[in-house]
Coordinates of C-alpha atoms and ligand atoms in Angstrom, one line a residue:
X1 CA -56.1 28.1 8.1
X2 CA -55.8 26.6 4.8
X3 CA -54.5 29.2 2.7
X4 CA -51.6 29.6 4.9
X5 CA -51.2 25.7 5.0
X6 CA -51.0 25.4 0.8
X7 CA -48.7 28.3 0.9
X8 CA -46.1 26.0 3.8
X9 CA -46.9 23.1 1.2
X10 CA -45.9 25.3 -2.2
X11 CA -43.1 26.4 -0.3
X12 CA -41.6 23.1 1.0
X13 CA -42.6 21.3 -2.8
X14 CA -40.4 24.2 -4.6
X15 CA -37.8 23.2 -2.3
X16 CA -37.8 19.9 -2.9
X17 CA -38.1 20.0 -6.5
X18 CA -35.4 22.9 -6.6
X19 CA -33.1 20.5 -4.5
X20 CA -34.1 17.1 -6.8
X21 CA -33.3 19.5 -9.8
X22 CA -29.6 20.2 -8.4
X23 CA -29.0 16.9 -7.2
X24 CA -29.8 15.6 -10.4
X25 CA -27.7 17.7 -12.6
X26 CA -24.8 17.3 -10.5
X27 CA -24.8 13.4 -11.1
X28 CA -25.4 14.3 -14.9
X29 CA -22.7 16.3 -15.1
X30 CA -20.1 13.8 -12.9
X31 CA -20.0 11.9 -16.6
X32 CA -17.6 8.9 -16.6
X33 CA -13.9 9.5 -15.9
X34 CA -13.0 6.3 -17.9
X35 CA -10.5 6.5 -20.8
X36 CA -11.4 5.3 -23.9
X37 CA -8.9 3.3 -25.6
X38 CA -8.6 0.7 -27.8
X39 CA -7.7 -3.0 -26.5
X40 CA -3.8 -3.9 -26.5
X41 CA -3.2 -6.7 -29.4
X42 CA -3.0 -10.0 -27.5
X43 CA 0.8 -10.7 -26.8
X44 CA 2.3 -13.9 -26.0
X45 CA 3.8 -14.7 -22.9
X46 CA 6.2 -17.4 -23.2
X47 CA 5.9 -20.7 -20.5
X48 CA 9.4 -20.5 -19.1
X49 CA 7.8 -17.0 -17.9
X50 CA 6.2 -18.6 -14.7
X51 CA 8.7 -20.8 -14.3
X52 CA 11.5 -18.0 -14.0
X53 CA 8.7 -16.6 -11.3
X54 CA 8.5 -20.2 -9.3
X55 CA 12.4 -20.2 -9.2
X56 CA 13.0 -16.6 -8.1
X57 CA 10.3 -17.7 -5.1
X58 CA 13.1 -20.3 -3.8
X59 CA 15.3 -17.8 -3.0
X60 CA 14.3 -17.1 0.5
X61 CA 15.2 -13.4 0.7
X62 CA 13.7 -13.1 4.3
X63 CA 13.9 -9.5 6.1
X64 CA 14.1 -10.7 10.1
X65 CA 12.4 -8.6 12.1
X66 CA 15.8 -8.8 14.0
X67 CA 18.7 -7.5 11.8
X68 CA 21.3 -10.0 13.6
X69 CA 19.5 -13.3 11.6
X70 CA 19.6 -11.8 8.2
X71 CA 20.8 -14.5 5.9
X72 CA 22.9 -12.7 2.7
X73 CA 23.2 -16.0 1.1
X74 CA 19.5 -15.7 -1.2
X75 CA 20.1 -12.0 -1.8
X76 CA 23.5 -13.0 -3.3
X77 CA 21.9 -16.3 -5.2
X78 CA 18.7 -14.5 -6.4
X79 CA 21.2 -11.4 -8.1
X80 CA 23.2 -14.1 -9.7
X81 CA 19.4 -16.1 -10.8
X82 CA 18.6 -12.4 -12.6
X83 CA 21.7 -12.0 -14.5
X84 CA 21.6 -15.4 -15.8
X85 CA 18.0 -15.4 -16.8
X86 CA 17.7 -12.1 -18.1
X87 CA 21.2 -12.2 -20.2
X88 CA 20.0 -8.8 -22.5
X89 CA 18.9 -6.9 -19.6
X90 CA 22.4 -8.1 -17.6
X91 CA 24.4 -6.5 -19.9
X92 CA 22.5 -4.1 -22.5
X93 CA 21.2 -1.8 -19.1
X94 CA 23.9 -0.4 -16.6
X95 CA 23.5 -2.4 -13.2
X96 CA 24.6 -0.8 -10.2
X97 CA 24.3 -2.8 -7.0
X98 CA 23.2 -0.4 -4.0
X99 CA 23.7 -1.4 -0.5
X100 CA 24.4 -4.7 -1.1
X101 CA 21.8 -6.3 -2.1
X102 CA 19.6 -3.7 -3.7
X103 CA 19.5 -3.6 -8.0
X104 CA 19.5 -0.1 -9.7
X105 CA 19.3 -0.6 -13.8
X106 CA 19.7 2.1 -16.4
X107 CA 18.2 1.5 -19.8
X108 CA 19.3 4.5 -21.7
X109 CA 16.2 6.5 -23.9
X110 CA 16.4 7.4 -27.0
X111 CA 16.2 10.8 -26.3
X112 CA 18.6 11.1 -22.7
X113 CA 16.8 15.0 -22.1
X114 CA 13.4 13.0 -21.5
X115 CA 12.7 12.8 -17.9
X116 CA 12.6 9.1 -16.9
X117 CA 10.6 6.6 -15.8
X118 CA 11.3 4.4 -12.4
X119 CA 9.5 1.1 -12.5
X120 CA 10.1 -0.5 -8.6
X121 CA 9.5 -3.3 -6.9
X122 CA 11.7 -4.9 -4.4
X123 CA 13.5 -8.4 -3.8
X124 CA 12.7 -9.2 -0.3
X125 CA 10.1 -10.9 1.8
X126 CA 8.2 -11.2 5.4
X127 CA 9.7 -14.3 7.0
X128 CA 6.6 -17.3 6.3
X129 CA 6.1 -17.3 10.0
X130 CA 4.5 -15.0 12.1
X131 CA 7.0 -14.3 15.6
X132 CA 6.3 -17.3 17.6
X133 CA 4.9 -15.9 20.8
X134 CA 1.9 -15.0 18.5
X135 CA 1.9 -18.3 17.0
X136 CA 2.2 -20.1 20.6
X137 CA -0.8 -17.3 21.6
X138 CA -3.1 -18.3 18.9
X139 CA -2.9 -22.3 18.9
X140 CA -3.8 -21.5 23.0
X141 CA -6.7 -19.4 22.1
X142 CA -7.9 -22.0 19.7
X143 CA -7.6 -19.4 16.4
X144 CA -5.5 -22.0 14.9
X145 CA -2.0 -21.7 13.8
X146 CA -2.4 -21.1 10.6
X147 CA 1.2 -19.3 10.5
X148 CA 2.5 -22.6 10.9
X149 CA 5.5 -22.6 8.0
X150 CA 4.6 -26.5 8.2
X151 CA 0.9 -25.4 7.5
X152 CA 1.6 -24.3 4.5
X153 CA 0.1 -26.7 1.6
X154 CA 3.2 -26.0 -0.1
X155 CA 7.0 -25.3 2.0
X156 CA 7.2 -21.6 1.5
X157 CA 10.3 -21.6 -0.5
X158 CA 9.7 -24.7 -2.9
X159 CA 8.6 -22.3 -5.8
X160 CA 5.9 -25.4 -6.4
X161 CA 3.5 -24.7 -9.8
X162 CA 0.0 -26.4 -9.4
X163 CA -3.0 -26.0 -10.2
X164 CA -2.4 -22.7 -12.7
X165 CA -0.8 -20.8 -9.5
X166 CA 2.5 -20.2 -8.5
X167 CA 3.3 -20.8 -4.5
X168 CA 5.4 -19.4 -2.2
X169 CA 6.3 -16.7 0.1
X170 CA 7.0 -13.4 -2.4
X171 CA 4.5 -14.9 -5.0
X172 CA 2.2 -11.6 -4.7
X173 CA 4.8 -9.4 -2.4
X174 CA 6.8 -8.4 -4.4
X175 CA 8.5 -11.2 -6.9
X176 CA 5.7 -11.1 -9.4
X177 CA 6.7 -7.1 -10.0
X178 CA 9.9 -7.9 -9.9
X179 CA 10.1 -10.6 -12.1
X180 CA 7.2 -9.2 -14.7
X181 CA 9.1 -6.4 -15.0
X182 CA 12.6 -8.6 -15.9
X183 CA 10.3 -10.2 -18.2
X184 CA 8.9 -7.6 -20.1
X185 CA 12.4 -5.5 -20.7
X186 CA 13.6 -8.7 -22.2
X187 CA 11.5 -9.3 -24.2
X188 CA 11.7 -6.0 -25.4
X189 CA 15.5 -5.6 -26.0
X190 CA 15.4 -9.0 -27.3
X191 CA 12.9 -7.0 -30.2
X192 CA 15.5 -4.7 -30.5
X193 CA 13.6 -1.9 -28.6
X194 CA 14.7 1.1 -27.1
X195 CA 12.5 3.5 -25.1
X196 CA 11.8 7.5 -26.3
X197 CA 13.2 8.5 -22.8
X198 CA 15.2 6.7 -19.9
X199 CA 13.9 4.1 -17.7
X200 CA 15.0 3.1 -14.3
X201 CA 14.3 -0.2 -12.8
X202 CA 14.7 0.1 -9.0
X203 CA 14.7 -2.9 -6.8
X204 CA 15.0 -2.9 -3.1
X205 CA 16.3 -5.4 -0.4
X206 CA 14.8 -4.5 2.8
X207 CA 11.3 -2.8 1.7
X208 CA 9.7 -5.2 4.7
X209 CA 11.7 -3.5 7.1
X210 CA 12.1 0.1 6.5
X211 CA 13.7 0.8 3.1
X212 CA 16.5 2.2 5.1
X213 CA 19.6 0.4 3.3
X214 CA 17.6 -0.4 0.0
X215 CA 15.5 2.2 -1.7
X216 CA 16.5 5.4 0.5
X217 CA 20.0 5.4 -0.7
X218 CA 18.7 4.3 -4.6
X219 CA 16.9 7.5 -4.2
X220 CA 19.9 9.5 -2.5
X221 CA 22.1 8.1 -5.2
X222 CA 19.0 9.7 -8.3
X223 CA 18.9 12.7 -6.3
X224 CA 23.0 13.5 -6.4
X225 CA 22.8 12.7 -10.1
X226 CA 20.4 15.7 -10.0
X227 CA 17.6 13.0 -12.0
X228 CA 14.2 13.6 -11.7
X229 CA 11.7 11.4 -12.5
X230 CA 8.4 11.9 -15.0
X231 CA 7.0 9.3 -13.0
X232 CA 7.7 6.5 -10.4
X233 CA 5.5 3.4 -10.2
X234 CA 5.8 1.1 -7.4
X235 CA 3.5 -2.3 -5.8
X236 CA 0.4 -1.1 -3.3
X237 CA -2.7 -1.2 -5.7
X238 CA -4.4 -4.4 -7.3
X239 CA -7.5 -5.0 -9.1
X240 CA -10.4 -5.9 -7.0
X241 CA -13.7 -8.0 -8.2
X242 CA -15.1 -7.4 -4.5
X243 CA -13.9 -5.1 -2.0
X244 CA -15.2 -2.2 -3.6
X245 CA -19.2 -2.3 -2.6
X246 CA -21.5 -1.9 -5.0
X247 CA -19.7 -2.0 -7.9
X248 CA -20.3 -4.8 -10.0
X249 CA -17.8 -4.5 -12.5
X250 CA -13.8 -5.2 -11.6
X251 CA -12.3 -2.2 -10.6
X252 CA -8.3 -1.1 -10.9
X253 CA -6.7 0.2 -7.5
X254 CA -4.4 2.7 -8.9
X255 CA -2.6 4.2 -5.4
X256 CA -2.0 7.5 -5.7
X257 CA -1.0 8.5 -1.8
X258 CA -0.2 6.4 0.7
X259 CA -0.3 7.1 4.6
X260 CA 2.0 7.9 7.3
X261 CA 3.2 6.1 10.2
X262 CA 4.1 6.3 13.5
X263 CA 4.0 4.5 16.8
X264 CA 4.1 6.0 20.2
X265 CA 5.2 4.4 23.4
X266 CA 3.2 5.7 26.6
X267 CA 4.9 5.1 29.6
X268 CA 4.1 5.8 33.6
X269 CA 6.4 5.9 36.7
X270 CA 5.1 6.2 39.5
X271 CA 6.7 4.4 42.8
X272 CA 5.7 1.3 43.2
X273 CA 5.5 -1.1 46.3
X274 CA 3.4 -4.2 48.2
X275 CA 0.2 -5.1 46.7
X276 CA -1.5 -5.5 50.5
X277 CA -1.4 -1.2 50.6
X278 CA -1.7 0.1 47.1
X279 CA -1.9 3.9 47.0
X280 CA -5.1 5.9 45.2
X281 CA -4.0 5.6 41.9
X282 CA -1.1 3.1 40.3
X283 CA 1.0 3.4 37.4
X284 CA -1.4 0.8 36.0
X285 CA -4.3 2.9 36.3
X286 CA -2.7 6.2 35.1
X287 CA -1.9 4.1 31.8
X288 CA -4.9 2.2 31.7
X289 CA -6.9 5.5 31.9
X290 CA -4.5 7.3 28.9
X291 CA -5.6 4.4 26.9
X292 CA -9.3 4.8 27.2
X293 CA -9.3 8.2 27.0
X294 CA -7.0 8.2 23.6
X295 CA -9.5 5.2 22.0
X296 CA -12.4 7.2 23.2
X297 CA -11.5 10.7 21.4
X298 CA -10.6 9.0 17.6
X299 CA -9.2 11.2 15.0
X300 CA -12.0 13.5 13.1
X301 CA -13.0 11.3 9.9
X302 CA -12.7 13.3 6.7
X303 CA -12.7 12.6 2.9
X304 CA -9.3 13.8 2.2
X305 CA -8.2 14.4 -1.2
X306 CA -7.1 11.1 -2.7
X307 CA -10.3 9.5 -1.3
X308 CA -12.5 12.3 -3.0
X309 CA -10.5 11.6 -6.2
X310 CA -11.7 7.8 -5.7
X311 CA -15.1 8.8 -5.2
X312 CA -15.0 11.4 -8.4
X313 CA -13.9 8.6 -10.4
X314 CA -16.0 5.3 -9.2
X315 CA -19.1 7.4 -8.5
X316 CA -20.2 7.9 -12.6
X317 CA -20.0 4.1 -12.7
X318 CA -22.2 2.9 -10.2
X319 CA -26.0 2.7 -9.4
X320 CA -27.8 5.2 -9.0
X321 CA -28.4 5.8 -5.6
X322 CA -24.3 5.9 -5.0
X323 CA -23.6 7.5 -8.0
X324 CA -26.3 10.4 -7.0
X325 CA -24.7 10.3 -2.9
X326 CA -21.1 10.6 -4.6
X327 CA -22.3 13.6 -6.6
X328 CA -23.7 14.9 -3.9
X329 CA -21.0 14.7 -1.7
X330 CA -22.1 18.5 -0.1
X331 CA -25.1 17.1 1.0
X332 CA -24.2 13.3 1.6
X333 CA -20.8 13.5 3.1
X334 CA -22.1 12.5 6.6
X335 CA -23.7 9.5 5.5
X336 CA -20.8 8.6 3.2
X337 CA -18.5 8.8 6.1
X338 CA -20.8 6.7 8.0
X339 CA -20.7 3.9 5.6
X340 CA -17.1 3.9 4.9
X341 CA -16.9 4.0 9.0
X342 CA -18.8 0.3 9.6
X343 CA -16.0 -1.2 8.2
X344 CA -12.3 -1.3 9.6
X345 CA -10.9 -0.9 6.4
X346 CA -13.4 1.4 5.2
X347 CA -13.0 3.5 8.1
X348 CA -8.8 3.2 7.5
X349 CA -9.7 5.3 4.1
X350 CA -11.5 8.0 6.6
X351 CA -9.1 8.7 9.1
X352 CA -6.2 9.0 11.2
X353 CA -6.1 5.2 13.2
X354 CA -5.4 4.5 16.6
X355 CA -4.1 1.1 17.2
X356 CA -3.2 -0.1 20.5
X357 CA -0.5 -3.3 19.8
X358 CA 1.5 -3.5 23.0
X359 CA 0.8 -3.5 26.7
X360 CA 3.7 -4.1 29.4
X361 CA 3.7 -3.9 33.1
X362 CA 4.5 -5.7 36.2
X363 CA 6.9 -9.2 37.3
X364 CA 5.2 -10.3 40.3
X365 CA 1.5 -10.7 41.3
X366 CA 2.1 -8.9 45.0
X367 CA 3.7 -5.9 43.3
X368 CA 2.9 -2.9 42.5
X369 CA 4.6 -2.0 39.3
X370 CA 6.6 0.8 39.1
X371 CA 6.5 1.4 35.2
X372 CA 3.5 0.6 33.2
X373 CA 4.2 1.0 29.4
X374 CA 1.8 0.8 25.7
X375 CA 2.6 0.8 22.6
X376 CA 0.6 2.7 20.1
X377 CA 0.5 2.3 16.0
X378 CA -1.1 5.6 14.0
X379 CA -1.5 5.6 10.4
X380 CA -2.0 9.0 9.4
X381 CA -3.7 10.7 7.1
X382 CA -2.5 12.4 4.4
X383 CA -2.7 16.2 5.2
X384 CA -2.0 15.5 8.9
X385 CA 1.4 15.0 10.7
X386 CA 3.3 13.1 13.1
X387 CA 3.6 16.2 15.2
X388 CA 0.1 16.9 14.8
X389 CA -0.5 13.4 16.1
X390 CA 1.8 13.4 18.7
X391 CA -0.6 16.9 19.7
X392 CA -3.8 14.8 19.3
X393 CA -2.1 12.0 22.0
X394 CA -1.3 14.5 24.5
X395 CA -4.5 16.6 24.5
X396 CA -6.8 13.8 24.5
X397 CA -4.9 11.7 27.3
X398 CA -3.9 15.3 29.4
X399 CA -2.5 13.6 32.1
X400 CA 1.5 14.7 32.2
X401 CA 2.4 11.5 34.3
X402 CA 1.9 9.5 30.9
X403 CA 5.4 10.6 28.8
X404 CA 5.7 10.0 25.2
X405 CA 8.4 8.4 23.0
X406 CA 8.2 7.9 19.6
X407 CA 9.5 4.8 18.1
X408 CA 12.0 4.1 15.5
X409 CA 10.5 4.6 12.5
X410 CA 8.4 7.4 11.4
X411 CA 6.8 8.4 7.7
X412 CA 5.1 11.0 7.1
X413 CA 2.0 10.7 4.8
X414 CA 2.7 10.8 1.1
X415 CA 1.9 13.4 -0.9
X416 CA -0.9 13.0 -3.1
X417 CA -0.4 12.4 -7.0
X418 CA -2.2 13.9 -9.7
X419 CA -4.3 12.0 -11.7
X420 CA -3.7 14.3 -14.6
X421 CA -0.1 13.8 -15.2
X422 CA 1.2 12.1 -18.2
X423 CA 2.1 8.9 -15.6
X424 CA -1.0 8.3 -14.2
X425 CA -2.5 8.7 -18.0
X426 CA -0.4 5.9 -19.6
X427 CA -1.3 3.6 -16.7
X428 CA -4.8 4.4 -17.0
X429 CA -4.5 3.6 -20.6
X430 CA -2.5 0.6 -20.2
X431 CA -5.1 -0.8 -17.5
X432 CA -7.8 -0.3 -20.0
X433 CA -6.4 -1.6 -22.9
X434 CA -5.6 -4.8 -21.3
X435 CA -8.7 -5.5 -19.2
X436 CA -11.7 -2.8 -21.1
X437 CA -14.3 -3.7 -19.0
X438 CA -12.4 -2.7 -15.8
X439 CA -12.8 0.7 -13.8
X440 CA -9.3 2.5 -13.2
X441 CA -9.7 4.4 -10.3
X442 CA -7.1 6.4 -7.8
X443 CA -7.6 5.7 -4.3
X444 CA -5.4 5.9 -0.6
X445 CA -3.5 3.1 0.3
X446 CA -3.5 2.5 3.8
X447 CA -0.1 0.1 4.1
X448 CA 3.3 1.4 3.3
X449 CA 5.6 0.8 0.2
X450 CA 9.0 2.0 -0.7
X451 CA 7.8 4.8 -3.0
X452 CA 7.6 6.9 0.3
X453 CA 11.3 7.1 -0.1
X454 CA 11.2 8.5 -3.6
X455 CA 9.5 12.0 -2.7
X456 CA 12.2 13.8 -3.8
X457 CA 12.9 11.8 -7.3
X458 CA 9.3 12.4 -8.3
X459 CA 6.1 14.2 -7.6
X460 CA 4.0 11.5 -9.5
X461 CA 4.4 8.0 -7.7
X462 CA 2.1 5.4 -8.6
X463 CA 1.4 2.6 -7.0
X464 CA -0.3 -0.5 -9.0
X465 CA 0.1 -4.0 -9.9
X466 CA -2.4 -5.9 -12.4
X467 CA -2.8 -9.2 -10.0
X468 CA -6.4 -9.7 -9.2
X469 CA -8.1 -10.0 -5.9
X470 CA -4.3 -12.0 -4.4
X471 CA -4.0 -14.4 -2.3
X472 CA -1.9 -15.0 0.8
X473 CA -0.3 -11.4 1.5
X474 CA 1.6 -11.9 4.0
X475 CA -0.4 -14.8 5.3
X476 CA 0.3 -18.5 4.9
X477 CA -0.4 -20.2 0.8
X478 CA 0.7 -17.0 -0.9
X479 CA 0.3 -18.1 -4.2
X480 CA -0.4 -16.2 -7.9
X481 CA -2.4 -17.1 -10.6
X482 CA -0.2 -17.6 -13.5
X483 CA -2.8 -15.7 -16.0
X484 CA -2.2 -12.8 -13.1
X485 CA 1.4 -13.1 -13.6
X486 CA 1.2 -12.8 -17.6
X487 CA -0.7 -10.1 -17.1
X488 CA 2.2 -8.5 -15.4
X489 CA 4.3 -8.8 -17.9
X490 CA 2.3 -7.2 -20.4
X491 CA 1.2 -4.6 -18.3
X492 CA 4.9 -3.6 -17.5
X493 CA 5.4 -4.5 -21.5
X494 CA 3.3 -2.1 -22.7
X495 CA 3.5 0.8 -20.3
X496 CA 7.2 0.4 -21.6
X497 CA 6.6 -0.1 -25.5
X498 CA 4.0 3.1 -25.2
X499 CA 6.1 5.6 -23.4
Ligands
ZN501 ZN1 5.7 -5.3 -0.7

């Protein structure tokens, strides 16, 4: 029958060519989301600069996992270190000290009914050492010990300059923002600049931990004073030569949500008693079970908004095929998701996580155990909730026997910035002026930072620091490049200077 057969084969060629037209004016029309602006001037960063960063890094401002061995003695030394080496900033901004150890600094605008701006960053660090079970676990299962604080190339807190890179545990997280910032405001004030509107500087003690005595009563003590923020940036976003496939060209991290947290403990009792007549099921086995079923029924993956922003803005710059599949998203999604999916981190963008971290049960090997416990870690997914979780746990595990707790602490995913507000405009701007042939892009960072806290101070929190591709986070050899560090400065310089 060939006339019907040329008819199937018009048919199915109009499709196609219908389909190839609207595919291809969909990736026409997703034109480039890059600013255009003109490169910064060069500006001069002196020396003394890193060295002010290498001497900040020996105050070991550890938050302990365990509250009892905090040490107060660095917090104390590295707030006397900041008014000392940042004389104009000491006394030309009002200094509050919250909680403590935490630094709150006012630098009056020139015109006070301007909303501010809250640059952040905060003062503490992960102790150099992982916990020393795990260090004792991995030497035994031969993955090395590189948490060792003796396998450091450098001691941790020596604040040792080699090589073009400064070492040391707070190097990436968070001194270099901390510092770059000092450095930048004093070199501005010492120019006899004052900003068209206020700026905050906000500098926690206890970020590692919580934020609890740190940056959530800074923001309590904004929000009594009835000040809201234009914007508020804070660490979580870097610039990446490599982690973003495909792309070729360097591309800036610019966080614009972050996600939630929550862990939940499942627990089982059932009666326990000799090993030689264990019952039909054990408490073992109903946890066991919970655990399988829980890993086995994963959160739905989905592109949620601050990912689809990422994709909006990368998409225009890469090859074609990507560029066409981010266009396309309509048509692709499944495959996108699939992608981002073959990678744990990738997958971390897509979804709601599931991370089994503790397991405890049972003191003797001829006993049954009457309590078998887990620990599980979510990171959620802006849009979703802890409660919403907690639903997820119990419907997929539906075995009553297994009880619920949740643990101490518990955020709720961020909400998700705009990429059209003024802040996220002059940090866009600022990013391009200094580095031109980088992409700026928003994207969903998957860790937390103290910005969560700040909710109510701003709607526009930013998350960003100009350090490329770093080294050591929270690991062994943190270390900076020094250029990175300059770069800090001038970033935080000219974000300030072009308010
Ligand atoms: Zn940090």
């Amino acid at each position: 029958m060939p006339v019907k057969r040329s008819s199937w084969w018009g048919g199915a060629l109009g499709l196609v060519t219908g389909l190839a037209a609207v595919l291809a004016w969909n990736t026409h029309r997703a034109g480039s989301k890059q600013l255009a602006v003109a490169p910064l001037p060069g500006l001069a960063v002196s020396p003394l600069a890193a060295q002010h960063l290498a001497q900040a890094l020996q105050f070991a401002t550890v938050s302990p996992e365990d509250p009892a061995s905090f040490d107060p003695q660095p917090f104390a030394g590295l707030q006397q270190f900041l008014a000392r080496t940042y004389p104009l900033t000491d006394s030309l901004l009002r200094k509050e000290v919250v909680g403590k150890y935490s630094l709150l600094y006012h630098w009056p605008g020139r015109d006070s009914t301007l909303a501010p701006v809250l640059l952040m960053g905060h003062l503490d660090v992960v102790p150099p050492e992982k916990p020393r079970r795990q260090v004792e676990l991995e030497v035994r299962l031969g993955h090395g010990a590189k948490a060792l604080a003796s396998n450091w190339q450098e001691p941790p807190f020596a604040g040792v300059i080699k090589n073009g890179e400064v070492w040391g545990r707070g190097a990436v997280d968070d001194k270099v923002t901390v510092i770059g910032i000092m450095e930048a405001v004093e070199q501005l004030l010492a120019e006899g600049y004052q900003p068209p509107r206020p700026v905050y500087l906000a500098f926690g003690h206890d970020e590692e931990i919580g934020g609890r005595e740190g940056a959530v009563q800074i923001a309590k003590l904004l929000q009594q004073r009835g000040i809201h923020a234009e914007f508020v940036m804070d660490e979580g976003g870097i610039i990446t030569h490599d982690k973003v496939p495909g792309m070729a060209r360097p591309v800036a991290l610019v966080g614009i949500a972050e996600k939630g947290y929550l862990s939940l403990e499942l627990q089982v009792e059932l009666p326990g008693g000799h090993s030689s007549m264990p019952g039909a099921e054990t408490a073992i086995d109903v946890l066991a079970r919970a655990l399988v079923r829980l890993r086995e029924q994963p959160f739905a993956a989905q592109v949620s908004p601050p990912v689809q922003a990422f994709m909006d803005h990368l998409g225009p710059e890469m090859p074609l095929g990507q560029r066409l599949a981010f266009a396309n998203r309509w048509l692709f999604n499944p495959f996108i998701i699939k992608a981002y999916e073959a990678s744990p981190a990738g997958n971390a963008t897509m979804r709601t996580t599931i991370a089994p971290t503790i397991l405890e049960s049972g003191f003797k090997d001829n006993v049954l155990p009457p309590e078998a416990k887990a620990t599980v870690n979510f990171r959620i997914l802006p849009g979703q909730t802890a409660d919403e979780v907690e639903a997820h746990v119990r419907a997929a595990v539906a075995d009553e026997r297994v009880k619920l707790k949740r643990g101490r602490f518990v955020s709720e995913p961020s909400e998700v910035s705009s990429t059209q507000s003024y802040g996220y405009q002059a940090i866009a701007k600022t990013i391009r002026g200094l580095f031109p042939q980088t992409v700026v892009t928003p994207y969903l960072v998957v860790g937390g930072t103290d910005s969560r806290h700040y909710r109510q101070v701003s709607e526009h929190i930013y998350r960003f620091m100009p350090v490329v591709d770093p080294i050591g986070f929270h690991d062994v050899d943190e270390r900076i490049k020094i250029s990175d560090f300059e770069n800090c400065v001038r970033f935080n310089y000219w974000l300030l200077k072009n308010l």
